[in-house]
Structure formats: C-alpha cells, structure tokens
GROMACS .gro file of C-alpha atoms in nm:
model
  434
    1UNK     CA    1  10.698   7.323  15.089
    2UNK     CA    2  10.372   7.473  15.025
    3UNK     CA    3  10.321   7.559  15.393
    4UNK     CA    4  10.645   7.780  15.413
    5UNK     CA    5  10.557   8.161  15.483
    6UNK     CA    6  10.699   8.471  15.337
    7UNK     CA    7  10.873   8.676  15.593
    8UNK     CA    8  10.687   9.004  15.447
    9UNK     CA    9  10.338   8.908  15.454
   10UNK     CA   10  10.289   8.540  15.547
   11UNK     CA   11  10.199   8.427  15.190
   12UNK     CA   12  10.261   8.035  15.113
   13UNK     CA   13  10.435   7.904  14.797
   14UNK     CA   14  10.107   7.777  14.679
   15UNK     CA   15   9.930   8.131  14.742
   16UNK     CA   16  10.221   8.314  14.553
   17UNK     CA   17  10.179   8.065  14.252
   18UNK     CA   18   9.798   8.124  14.232
   19UNK     CA   19   9.868   8.503  14.247
   20UNK     CA   20  10.127   8.469  13.945
   21UNK     CA   21   9.895   8.256  13.760
   22UNK     CA   22   9.599   8.524  13.808
   23UNK     CA   23   9.824   8.849  13.718
   24UNK     CA   24   9.986   8.685  13.410
   25UNK     CA   25   9.694   8.507  13.254
   26UNK     CA   26   9.508   8.827  13.272
   27UNK     CA   27   9.815   9.000  13.101
   28UNK     CA   28   9.800   8.737  12.830
   29UNK     CA   29   9.437   8.726  12.778
   30UNK     CA   30   9.327   8.786  12.429
   31UNK     CA   31   9.043   9.027  12.486
   32UNK     CA   32   9.266   9.237  12.721
   33UNK     CA   33   9.327   9.562  12.498
   34UNK     CA   34   9.512   9.728  12.785
   35UNK     CA   35   9.865   9.593  12.745
   36UNK     CA   36  10.169   9.786  12.703
   37UNK     CA   37  10.235   9.944  12.367
   38UNK     CA   38  10.544   9.878  12.196
   39UNK     CA   39  10.702  10.113  11.931
   40UNK     CA   40  10.398  10.272  11.822
   41UNK     CA   41  10.397  10.605  12.034
   42UNK     CA   42  10.405  10.834  11.692
   43UNK     CA   43  10.081  10.681  11.595
   44UNK     CA   44   9.920  10.707  11.944
   45UNK     CA   45   9.986  11.059  11.976
   46UNK     CA   46   9.839  11.113  11.625
   47UNK     CA   47   9.513  10.918  11.708
   48UNK     CA   48   9.490  11.091  12.055
   49UNK     CA   49   9.538  11.442  11.890
   50UNK     CA   50   9.267  11.347  11.602
   51UNK     CA   51   9.015  11.256  11.884
   52UNK     CA   52   9.098  11.545  12.109
   53UNK     CA   53   8.991  11.793  11.828
   54UNK     CA   54   8.687  11.598  11.787
   55UNK     CA   55   8.579  11.624  12.158
   56UNK     CA   56   8.722  11.930  12.264
   57UNK     CA   57   8.709  12.184  11.952
   58UNK     CA   58   8.391  12.033  11.776
   59UNK     CA   59   8.579  11.927  11.485
   60UNK     CA   60   8.467  11.606  11.289
   61UNK     CA   61   8.714  11.377  11.170
   62UNK     CA   62   8.787  11.022  11.010
   63UNK     CA   63   9.062  10.779  11.004
   64UNK     CA   64   9.159  10.426  10.951
   65UNK     CA   65   9.384  10.225  11.191
   66UNK     CA   66   9.566   9.935  10.937
   67UNK     CA   67   9.771   9.656  11.079
   68UNK     CA   68   9.781   9.293  11.064
   69UNK     CA   69   9.621   9.088  11.327
   70UNK     CA   70   9.787   9.110  11.674
   71UNK     CA   71   9.965   9.436  11.601
   72UNK     CA   72   9.777   9.618  11.868
   73UNK     CA   73   9.491   9.822  11.668
   74UNK     CA   74   9.243   9.754  11.935
   75UNK     CA   75   9.495   9.825  12.236
   76UNK     CA   76   9.598  10.153  12.062
   77UNK     CA   77   9.246  10.281  12.033
   78UNK     CA   78   9.137  10.165  12.370
   79UNK     CA   79   9.438  10.341  12.529
   80UNK     CA   80   9.363  10.676  12.335
   81UNK     CA   81   8.977  10.655  12.426
   82UNK     CA   82   9.089  10.591  12.799
   83UNK     CA   83   9.316  10.867  12.811
   84UNK     CA   84   9.049  11.095  12.637
   85UNK     CA   85   8.778  11.041  12.887
   86UNK     CA   86   9.026  11.127  13.166
   87UNK     CA   87   9.076  11.481  13.045
   88UNK     CA   88   8.896  11.737  13.278
   89UNK     CA   89   8.696  11.928  13.005
   90UNK     CA   90   8.562  11.585  12.839
   91UNK     CA   91   8.467  11.395  13.139
   92UNK     CA   92   8.116  11.236  13.028
   93UNK     CA   93   8.078  11.469  12.753
   94UNK     CA   94   8.178  11.221  12.487
   95UNK     CA   95   7.980  10.912  12.356
   96UNK     CA   96   8.120  10.623  12.200
   97UNK     CA   97   7.936  10.380  11.943
   98UNK     CA   98   8.123  10.024  11.900
   99UNK     CA   99   8.036   9.851  11.561
  100UNK     CA  100   8.188   9.526  11.455
  101UNK     CA  101   8.154   9.397  11.081
  102UNK     CA  102   8.119   9.036  11.207
  103UNK     CA  103   7.800   9.135  11.406
  104UNK     CA  104   7.627   9.422  11.233
  105UNK     CA  105   7.593   9.250  10.905
  106UNK     CA  106   7.359   9.489  10.736
  107UNK     CA  107   7.273   9.884  10.773
  108UNK     CA  108   6.955   9.791  10.942
  109UNK     CA  109   7.128   9.604  11.234
  110UNK     CA  110   7.399   9.848  11.255
  111UNK     CA  111   7.133  10.133  11.306
  112UNK     CA  112   6.944   9.937  11.574
  113UNK     CA  113   7.278   9.896  11.743
  114UNK     CA  114   7.349  10.258  11.715
  115UNK     CA  115   7.019  10.352  11.849
  116UNK     CA  116   7.080  10.119  12.144
  117UNK     CA  117   7.438  10.235  12.236
  118UNK     CA  118   7.338  10.610  12.239
  119UNK     CA  119   7.039  10.510  12.434
  120UNK     CA  120   6.766  10.680  12.197
  121UNK     CA  121   6.517  10.402  12.168
  122UNK     CA  122   6.272  10.629  12.346
  123UNK     CA  123   6.311  10.932  12.130
  124UNK     CA  124   6.274  10.717  11.814
  125UNK     CA  125   5.970  10.541  11.949
  126UNK     CA  126   5.746  10.429  11.658
  127UNK     CA  127   5.843  10.705  11.425
  128UNK     CA  128   5.872  10.601  11.048
  129UNK     CA  129   6.178  10.731  10.826
  130UNK     CA  130   6.190  10.754  10.465
  131UNK     CA  131   6.579  10.651  10.436
  132UNK     CA  132   6.868  10.542  10.651
  133UNK     CA  133   7.021  10.899  10.608
  134UNK     CA  134   6.720  11.055  10.766
  135UNK     CA  135   6.686  10.794  11.071
  136UNK     CA  136   7.066  10.857  11.132
  137UNK     CA  137   7.046  11.241  11.114
  138UNK     CA  138   6.746  11.246  11.367
  139UNK     CA  139   6.954  11.044  11.605
  140UNK     CA  140   7.241  11.290  11.571
  141UNK     CA  141   6.999  11.582  11.607
  142UNK     CA  142   6.858  11.433  11.929
  143UNK     CA  143   7.206  11.449  12.080
  144UNK     CA  144   7.220  11.829  12.019
  145UNK     CA  145   7.198  12.068  12.336
  146UNK     CA  146   7.222  12.399  12.138
  147UNK     CA  147   7.482  12.525  11.892
  148UNK     CA  148   7.748  12.305  11.738
  149UNK     CA  149   8.002  12.413  12.027
  150UNK     CA  150   7.785  12.250  12.276
  151UNK     CA  151   7.678  11.944  12.092
  152UNK     CA  152   7.762  11.617  12.241
  153UNK     CA  153   8.035  11.466  12.025
  154UNK     CA  154   8.020  11.098  11.910
  155UNK     CA  155   8.298  10.841  11.832
  156UNK     CA  156   8.203  10.589  11.583
  157UNK     CA  157   8.452  10.289  11.612
  158UNK     CA  158   8.391  10.042  11.325
  159UNK     CA  159   8.617   9.704  11.392
  160UNK     CA  160   8.644   9.465  11.103
  161UNK     CA  161   8.586   9.801  10.868
  162UNK     CA  162   8.626   9.640  10.545
  163UNK     CA  163   8.313   9.419  10.610
  164UNK     CA  164   8.115   9.734  10.617
  165UNK     CA  165   8.232   9.791  10.281
  166UNK     CA  166   8.019   9.477  10.161
  167UNK     CA  167   7.698   9.638  10.298
  168UNK     CA  168   7.454   9.725  10.028
  169UNK     CA  169   7.536  10.070   9.853
  170UNK     CA  170   7.764  10.111  10.150
  171UNK     CA  171   7.491  10.341  10.304
  172UNK     CA  172   7.639  10.330  10.651
  173UNK     CA  173   7.973  10.423  10.547
  174UNK     CA  174   7.854  10.717  10.318
  175UNK     CA  175   7.622  10.861  10.582
  176UNK     CA  176   7.889  10.866  10.849
  177UNK     CA  177   8.159  11.013  10.647
  178UNK     CA  178   7.924  11.260  10.492
  179UNK     CA  179   7.829  11.375  10.852
  180UNK     CA  180   8.198  11.396  10.948
  181UNK     CA  181   8.259  11.623  10.658
  182UNK     CA  182   7.947  11.879  10.735
  183UNK     CA  183   7.895  12.117  11.024
  184UNK     CA  184   7.646  11.890  11.229
  185UNK     CA  185   7.714  11.706  11.558
  186UNK     CA  186   8.108  11.661  11.589
  187UNK     CA  187   8.156  11.313  11.475
  188UNK     CA  188   8.480  11.102  11.465
  189UNK     CA  189   8.468  10.780  11.258
  190UNK     CA  190   8.751  10.559  11.325
  191UNK     CA  191   8.787  10.225  11.118
  192UNK     CA  192   8.994   9.932  11.208
  193UNK     CA  193   9.107   9.681  10.954
  194UNK     CA  194   9.364   9.423  10.830
  195UNK     CA  195   9.323   9.520  10.456
  196UNK     CA  196   9.587   9.720  10.314
  197UNK     CA  197   9.394   9.756  10.006
  198UNK     CA  198   9.057   9.861  10.204
  199UNK     CA  199   9.022  10.203  10.006
  200UNK     CA  200   8.993  10.018   9.684
  201UNK     CA  201   8.666   9.865   9.828
  202UNK     CA  202   8.499  10.184   9.867
  203UNK     CA  203   8.275  10.328   9.614
  204UNK     CA  204   8.365  10.666   9.477
  205UNK     CA  205   8.119  10.861   9.661
  206UNK     CA  206   8.227  10.696   9.983
  207UNK     CA  207   8.597  10.754   9.929
  208UNK     CA  208   8.544  11.143   9.839
  209UNK     CA  209   8.404  11.186  10.161
  210UNK     CA  210   8.670  11.007  10.342
  211UNK     CA  211   8.957  11.234  10.503
  212UNK     CA  212   9.215  10.946  10.373
  213UNK     CA  213   9.400  10.968  10.710
  214UNK     CA  214   9.552  10.631  10.778
  215UNK     CA  215   9.767  10.511  11.078
  216UNK     CA  216   9.967  10.211  10.984
  217UNK     CA  217  10.081   9.974  11.259
  218UNK     CA  218  10.356   9.718  11.202
  219UNK     CA  219  10.551   9.499  11.422
  220UNK     CA  220  10.870   9.648  11.359
  221UNK     CA  221  11.080   9.579  11.652
  222UNK     CA  222  11.408   9.389  11.615
  223UNK     CA  223  11.508   9.057  11.825
  224UNK     CA  224  11.679   9.277  12.102
  225UNK     CA  225  11.338   9.471  12.149
  226UNK     CA  226  11.162   9.138  12.129
  227UNK     CA  227  11.368   8.986  12.411
  228UNK     CA  228  11.292   9.327  12.604
  229UNK     CA  229  10.922   9.252  12.561
  230UNK     CA  230  10.949   8.889  12.668
  231UNK     CA  231  11.113   9.016  13.000
  232UNK     CA  232  10.823   9.280  13.047
  233UNK     CA  233  10.583   9.039  12.969
  234UNK     CA  234  10.678   8.786  13.215
  235UNK     CA  235  10.809   9.007  13.512
  236UNK     CA  236  10.611   9.074  13.818
  237UNK     CA  237  10.565   9.447  13.935
  238UNK     CA  238  10.654   9.617  14.264
  239UNK     CA  239  10.285   9.593  14.379
  240UNK     CA  240  10.305   9.206  14.390
  241UNK     CA  241  10.205   9.107  14.761
  242UNK     CA  242  10.528   8.900  14.827
  243UNK     CA  243  10.831   9.088  14.738
  244UNK     CA  244  11.088   8.814  14.824
  245UNK     CA  245  10.879   8.581  14.574
  246UNK     CA  246  10.850   8.854  14.329
  247UNK     CA  247  11.224   8.936  14.333
  248UNK     CA  248  11.323   8.568  14.299
  249UNK     CA  249  11.086   8.542  14.012
  250UNK     CA  250  11.227   8.834  13.819
  251UNK     CA  251  11.593   8.710  13.878
  252UNK     CA  252  11.472   8.387  13.716
  253UNK     CA  253  11.320   8.573  13.434
  254UNK     CA  254  11.673   8.749  13.370
  255UNK     CA  255  11.839   8.412  13.407
  256UNK     CA  256  11.622   8.279  13.127
  257UNK     CA  257  11.743   8.555  12.896
  258UNK     CA  258  12.095   8.463  12.939
  259UNK     CA  259  12.032   8.090  12.886
  260UNK     CA  260  12.106   7.980  12.516
  261UNK     CA  261  11.836   7.737  12.460
  262UNK     CA  262  11.585   7.997  12.583
  263UNK     CA  263  11.742   8.225  12.337
  264UNK     CA  264  11.730   7.975  12.047
  265UNK     CA  265  11.363   7.907  12.113
  266UNK     CA  266  11.259   8.282  12.117
  267UNK     CA  267  11.480   8.325  11.811
  268UNK     CA  268  11.273   8.065  11.627
  269UNK     CA  269  10.955   8.213  11.743
  270UNK     CA  270  11.037   8.581  11.632
  271UNK     CA  271  11.143   8.443  11.289
  272UNK     CA  272  10.823   8.269  11.238
  273UNK     CA  273  10.605   8.550  11.384
  274UNK     CA  274  10.606   8.880  11.532
  275UNK     CA  275  10.259   8.865  11.665
  276UNK     CA  276  10.252   8.942  12.043
  277UNK     CA  277   9.952   8.748  12.083
  278UNK     CA  278  10.140   8.448  11.953
  279UNK     CA  279  10.420   8.553  12.218
  280UNK     CA  280  10.161   8.531  12.481
  281UNK     CA  281  10.038   8.207  12.400
  282UNK     CA  282  10.404   8.057  12.420
  283UNK     CA  283  10.419   8.223  12.747
  284UNK     CA  284  10.077   8.099  12.873
  285UNK     CA  285  10.180   7.728  12.779
  286UNK     CA  286  10.484   7.761  12.999
  287UNK     CA  287  10.300   7.926  13.271
  288UNK     CA  288  10.048   7.625  13.299
  289UNK     CA  289  10.365   7.387  13.390
  290UNK     CA  290  10.440   7.580  13.710
  291UNK     CA  291  10.342   7.407  14.048
  292UNK     CA  292  10.445   7.413  14.406
  293UNK     CA  293  10.730   7.181  14.359
  294UNK     CA  294  10.823   7.370  14.034
  295UNK     CA  295  10.760   7.740  14.125
  296UNK     CA  296  10.938   7.911  13.850
  297UNK     CA  297  10.971   7.886  13.466
  298UNK     CA  298  11.271   7.695  13.325
  299UNK     CA  299  11.422   7.658  12.967
  300UNK     CA  300  11.249   7.312  12.955
  301UNK     CA  301  10.918   7.467  13.023
  302UNK     CA  302  10.990   7.712  12.715
  303UNK     CA  303  11.112   7.440  12.482
  304UNK     CA  304  10.791   7.203  12.558
  305UNK     CA  305  10.580   7.529  12.518
  306UNK     CA  306  10.726   7.584  12.182
  307UNK     CA  307  10.713   7.238  12.086
  308UNK     CA  308  10.327   7.254  12.164
  309UNK     CA  309  10.258   7.581  11.996
  310UNK     CA  310  10.423   7.457  11.672
  311UNK     CA  311  10.293   7.129  11.662
  312UNK     CA  312  10.187   7.011  11.324
  313UNK     CA  313   9.808   6.890  11.347
  314UNK     CA  314   9.837   6.710  11.010
  315UNK     CA  315  10.145   6.525  11.094
  316UNK     CA  316   9.995   6.435  11.432
  317UNK     CA  317   9.697   6.245  11.259
  318UNK     CA  318   9.964   6.005  11.091
  319UNK     CA  319  10.034   5.883  11.461
  320UNK     CA  320   9.676   5.743  11.482
  321UNK     CA  321   9.672   5.537  11.132
  322UNK     CA  322   9.691   5.195  11.080
  323UNK     CA  323  10.009   5.017  10.936
  324UNK     CA  324   9.841   4.972  10.608
  325UNK     CA  325   9.736   5.342  10.605
  326UNK     CA  326  10.095   5.435  10.690
  327UNK     CA  327  10.199   5.218  10.393
  328UNK     CA  328   9.965   5.379  10.146
  329UNK     CA  329  10.089   5.742  10.264
  330UNK     CA  330  10.460   5.629  10.194
  331UNK     CA  331  10.344   5.488   9.847
  332UNK     CA  332  10.203   5.826   9.772
  333UNK     CA  333  10.505   5.989   9.886
  334UNK     CA  334  10.697   5.795   9.630
  335UNK     CA  335  10.433   5.849   9.366
  336UNK     CA  336  10.492   6.212   9.418
  337UNK     CA  337  10.868   6.206   9.393
  338UNK     CA  338  10.865   5.990   9.083
  339UNK     CA  339  10.595   6.213   8.896
  340UNK     CA  340  10.726   6.539   9.051
  341UNK     CA  341  10.389   6.636   9.236
  342UNK     CA  342  10.167   6.513   8.968
  343UNK     CA  343   9.825   6.371   9.087
  344UNK     CA  344   9.787   5.981   9.163
  345UNK     CA  345   9.486   5.766   9.170
  346UNK     CA  346   9.419   5.459   9.398
  347UNK     CA  347   9.519   5.224   9.096
  348UNK     CA  348   9.872   5.363   9.098
  349UNK     CA  349   9.899   5.366   9.483
  350UNK     CA  350   9.782   5.001   9.514
  351UNK     CA  351  10.077   4.906   9.241
  352UNK     CA  352  10.337   5.082   9.425
  353UNK     CA  353  10.243   4.905   9.742
  354UNK     CA  354  10.221   4.598   9.574
  355UNK     CA  355  10.590   4.642   9.457
  356UNK     CA  356  10.681   4.660   9.827
  357UNK     CA  357  10.507   4.352   9.924
  358UNK     CA  358  10.678   4.166   9.650
  359UNK     CA  359  11.015   4.275   9.739
  360UNK     CA  360  10.973   4.177  10.118
  361UNK     CA  361  10.781   3.886  10.041
  362UNK     CA  362  10.588   3.948  10.364
  363UNK     CA  363  10.240   3.799  10.389
  364UNK     CA  364  10.157   4.034  10.683
  365UNK     CA  365  10.093   4.341  10.413
  366UNK     CA  366   9.915   4.125  10.178
  367UNK     CA  367   9.552   4.291  10.218
  368UNK     CA  368   9.251   4.220   9.990
  369UNK     CA  369   9.197   4.511   9.761
  370UNK     CA  370   8.858   4.620   9.919
  371UNK     CA  371   9.040   4.640  10.243
  372UNK     CA  372   9.305   4.868  10.092
  373UNK     CA  373   9.034   5.088   9.916
  374UNK     CA  374   8.873   5.115  10.257
  375UNK     CA  375   9.190   5.249  10.403
  376UNK     CA  376   9.243   5.486  10.107
  377UNK     CA  377   8.877   5.631  10.165
  378UNK     CA  378   8.967   5.687  10.546
  379UNK     CA  379   9.257   5.905  10.455
  380UNK     CA  380   9.031   6.097  10.233
  381UNK     CA  381   8.785   6.144  10.522
  382UNK     CA  382   9.082   6.257  10.729
  383UNK     CA  383   9.174   6.527  10.453
  384UNK     CA  384   9.538   6.383  10.409
  385UNK     CA  385   9.460   6.352  10.043
  386UNK     CA  386   9.188   6.527   9.827
  387UNK     CA  387   9.026   6.485   9.511
  388UNK     CA  388   9.154   6.715   9.213
  389UNK     CA  389   8.892   6.995   9.126
  390UNK     CA  390   8.719   7.006   8.796
  391UNK     CA  391   8.703   6.621   8.743
  392UNK     CA  392   8.391   6.446   8.655
  393UNK     CA  393   8.229   6.279   8.976
  394UNK     CA  394   8.136   5.979   8.735
  395UNK     CA  395   8.491   5.874   8.739
  396UNK     CA  396   8.533   5.521   8.896
  397UNK     CA  397   8.679   5.580   9.264
  398UNK     CA  398   8.990   5.372   9.159
  399UNK     CA  399   9.086   5.600   8.877
  400UNK     CA  400   8.998   5.945   9.042
  401UNK     CA  401   9.283   6.161   9.069
  402UNK     CA  402   9.383   6.251   9.416
  403UNK     CA  403   9.648   6.505   9.580
  404UNK     CA  404   9.859   6.421   9.883
  405UNK     CA  405   9.839   6.701  10.138
  406UNK     CA  406  10.143   6.619  10.339
  407UNK     CA  407  10.506   6.695  10.248
  408UNK     CA  408  10.792   6.470  10.263
  409UNK     CA  409  10.923   6.648  10.605
  410UNK     CA  410  10.592   6.569  10.762
  411UNK     CA  411  10.576   6.213  10.667
  412UNK     CA  412  10.915   6.145  10.788
  413UNK     CA  413  10.873   6.331  11.116
  414UNK     CA  414  10.548   6.139  11.194
  415UNK     CA  415  10.738   5.793  11.138
  416UNK     CA  416  10.994   5.897  11.361
  417UNK     CA  417  10.722   5.906  11.644
  418UNK     CA  418  10.489   5.649  11.508
  419UNK     CA  419  10.443   5.376  11.763
  420UNK     CA  420  10.614   5.055  11.707
  421UNK     CA  421  10.645   5.130  11.363
  422UNK     CA  422  10.771   4.814  11.137
  423UNK     CA  423  11.145   4.848  11.033
  424UNK     CA  424  11.104   4.749  10.699
  425UNK     CA  425  10.796   4.990  10.651
  426UNK     CA  426  11.044   5.274  10.794
  427UNK     CA  427  11.324   5.164  10.560
  428UNK     CA  428  11.087   5.177  10.264
  429UNK     CA  429  11.007   5.520  10.362
  430UNK     CA  430  11.351   5.627  10.362
  431UNK     CA  431  11.454   5.427  10.033
  432UNK     CA  432  11.530   5.614   9.709
  433UNK     CA  433  11.247   5.657   9.452
  434UNK     CA  434  11.139   5.292   9.348
   0.00000   0.00000   0.00000
C-alpha cells in the first residue's frame, strides 16, 4: 500500500504521511508564534497602529498586552512586528530589543542584553557610567543620526513583564517609561504579562510615566467557532504536494466534525480549557497515531488522545501500589468520610485496616505493624498523603497528623483499573462508612 503512487506527482502514501506530520507538527509547535489569529483583529489593529506611530512618525509609546497563557500574546506581537518591517518606509530602520523576565533577572543583566542586541558593545567599550540611567541614555544617544525624525526607533519587548517589577527600585522600567515620555530617541515599550493586577506592582513614579494603554486578550470564542478553529488547524492547504491526498484528508476532517463522538470529545475539551495550545496538544497526540496502514485520523484516535491528555497522574500512581498500600488508601478514604475530611494519623489508619481484617478473617492481609508503617511511609514519599503544616516534628510518627491528597472519585477510578485487585478489597472500598 505504501508503494501506491499518486496520479498527480508520484508521492507514495508514506511520503504523504511524512509531509502531513511535518506540516502539522510545525503548525502545533508551542514556540511557533505565526499561527492564525482568532477573534483578536481589533486588538491587532490597535497594536499595529501604535507601533506605526513610533517607527514612522517618531512618536514614543508604551503599552501592556495582558491575557492568560495560550491566548496569543506573543503571536499578536510577532505578527504586528512582521507586518511592520514589511512596510516600505520602515524596512530595516527599526531596531528591536527582546527581554524576558525569566532570563534578565536584574537590571545589570538586562542592560548587557540591550547592549548586545543593539550591537553597541564596541561603542560602550570600557566606559564607566555613574548610573543605569546614564548608561541607557548613552546607548540610545549612540543610535541617533541627527534630529528626532531621523533617529533610529527602538521597540523594547518585555516578556513576563511582571517579573521586571521585582527588580530593585524598578530602575529599568522607570528609565524605559521615562524615555518613552520624553522627546529623545523614539521608543515603544511593549510589555506582555498574564497578571491582571500588574499595574498594582508598579511604583508610583513608574506608574506615572506609563501611558496606561492596555490591550486585553481573552479566548472569547464560542463552541461553534471552536469547531471552526479545529477544522482550520487540522486541514491541509492547497499548496500540499499531493492534491488527491489533501482532498481526502480535508474530507475526512469534515466528516470528523459531523461525528457525535468527536463533538463530545471537543465539547469536553472546550469546557475544560479554551487554550489553543491545549487543542494543539490534543491534535498532536491524535496525529501521532497516523501510519501507512491508518492514513487518516478517526474518532477513536481523538478519544484516545483526549484520554491521554486528561490522564490523572496521581490516580495512575495507584496502579503501581501493592495490595497493602491500596488497603491503607481505602482505610484513609473511609476515615475521610467518617470525620468529614479531618486529618488522620497512622494509628487511626491501622485500626481501620484491622477492622477490615477481622470482618474478613483473612490471614493474607495480616501484616506486622512495622510492615504496615513502611507502606504508610511509602505513600508519604509518593506524595499521596502529606503531613499537616505547623505541627511539631517531635511528635511520634504513629501519631503525626496527615492529609489524603486524593479524592474518592480518583480512588474508585484507579481501583477499577487496578490489575488483579482482590474482590473483597474492591467491595470494602465501595461499602458504606464503617
């Protein structure tokens, strides 16, 4: 089957699948900021106009792009910058400086990075400056060609903007905003952040120099639009080398949208998160199941991808526990129900376990106390239980209060999948409070 040729251009099925994998994986890649924008056209035009006023008219500006992770902040800015440099009167006349609060952890490191990105290491040389402001002013002065209108505009992009607010005295932010308000080199300062309360982090002197322009991004699309996004993200373009394969692939994508099982999977996904990167992960998992003998995605692939994406890591840990450890988890579950979520200690768990053994009169579960304690400590190491905070470490470990980090639904779901779980143990878990 893999050797079957396409009538158009002699691509084998294997080559088509390889090409599909390459195209779609590139589209879903998390660091790819050049995806398609959805529902943010007004915000895009606002940002583009602001940047144009800086690079064309020499007007300094500052703005914040605020939105949850995955809402498209970097994509919006990346698209705007890409369109900006394609404008005839801009060309290479604009400089960009990209800083990240996770990397430039203090003003000294940030200044070195600004110098490097502006290619001014030779200009600075061994000069000694009295302050951060003098150093930054010198850098910007070195970019001037003449008067203000012929100065080279600079766009400063501050990713993870809120982290820059934690720098000592917020010197970097103060000087950048101060320059953006003065008649010096045209500067645009664009901050990207997830925090809605970011302005509350700024000192009064910094806040007074900020323009207070805020561009908010929210994934405000409805489920119908979400289905359209799903279709666009999975479809192949007309440029695909094998037109017959692309046509069949796109027809299959339309068929998926009409499938009730697929719709239920996407509805569940939409209800849990509107983050498009999460949708990309779902599609990436489904795409990984494509083979020569299975050349298109079907409903079962999406169901399995959804199961993998929403898999509960803590519940999965239960599958590898011993029967004794499972019994202790069930004992904790009953204690949680009896005492309405109050903390418990080892002795209470041991007593509850002993009640189960006595009822069943089963010698197979009759373990020595040190063995049970070892199993209890192993559950602590796996972080399925944790000690209560603020308690004295001098308390004997048998009486140290602990809290269960699993809820009843996780325990019951794990027991259904637990390999060779004894029937009486499963019945004990489903029994009413003892």
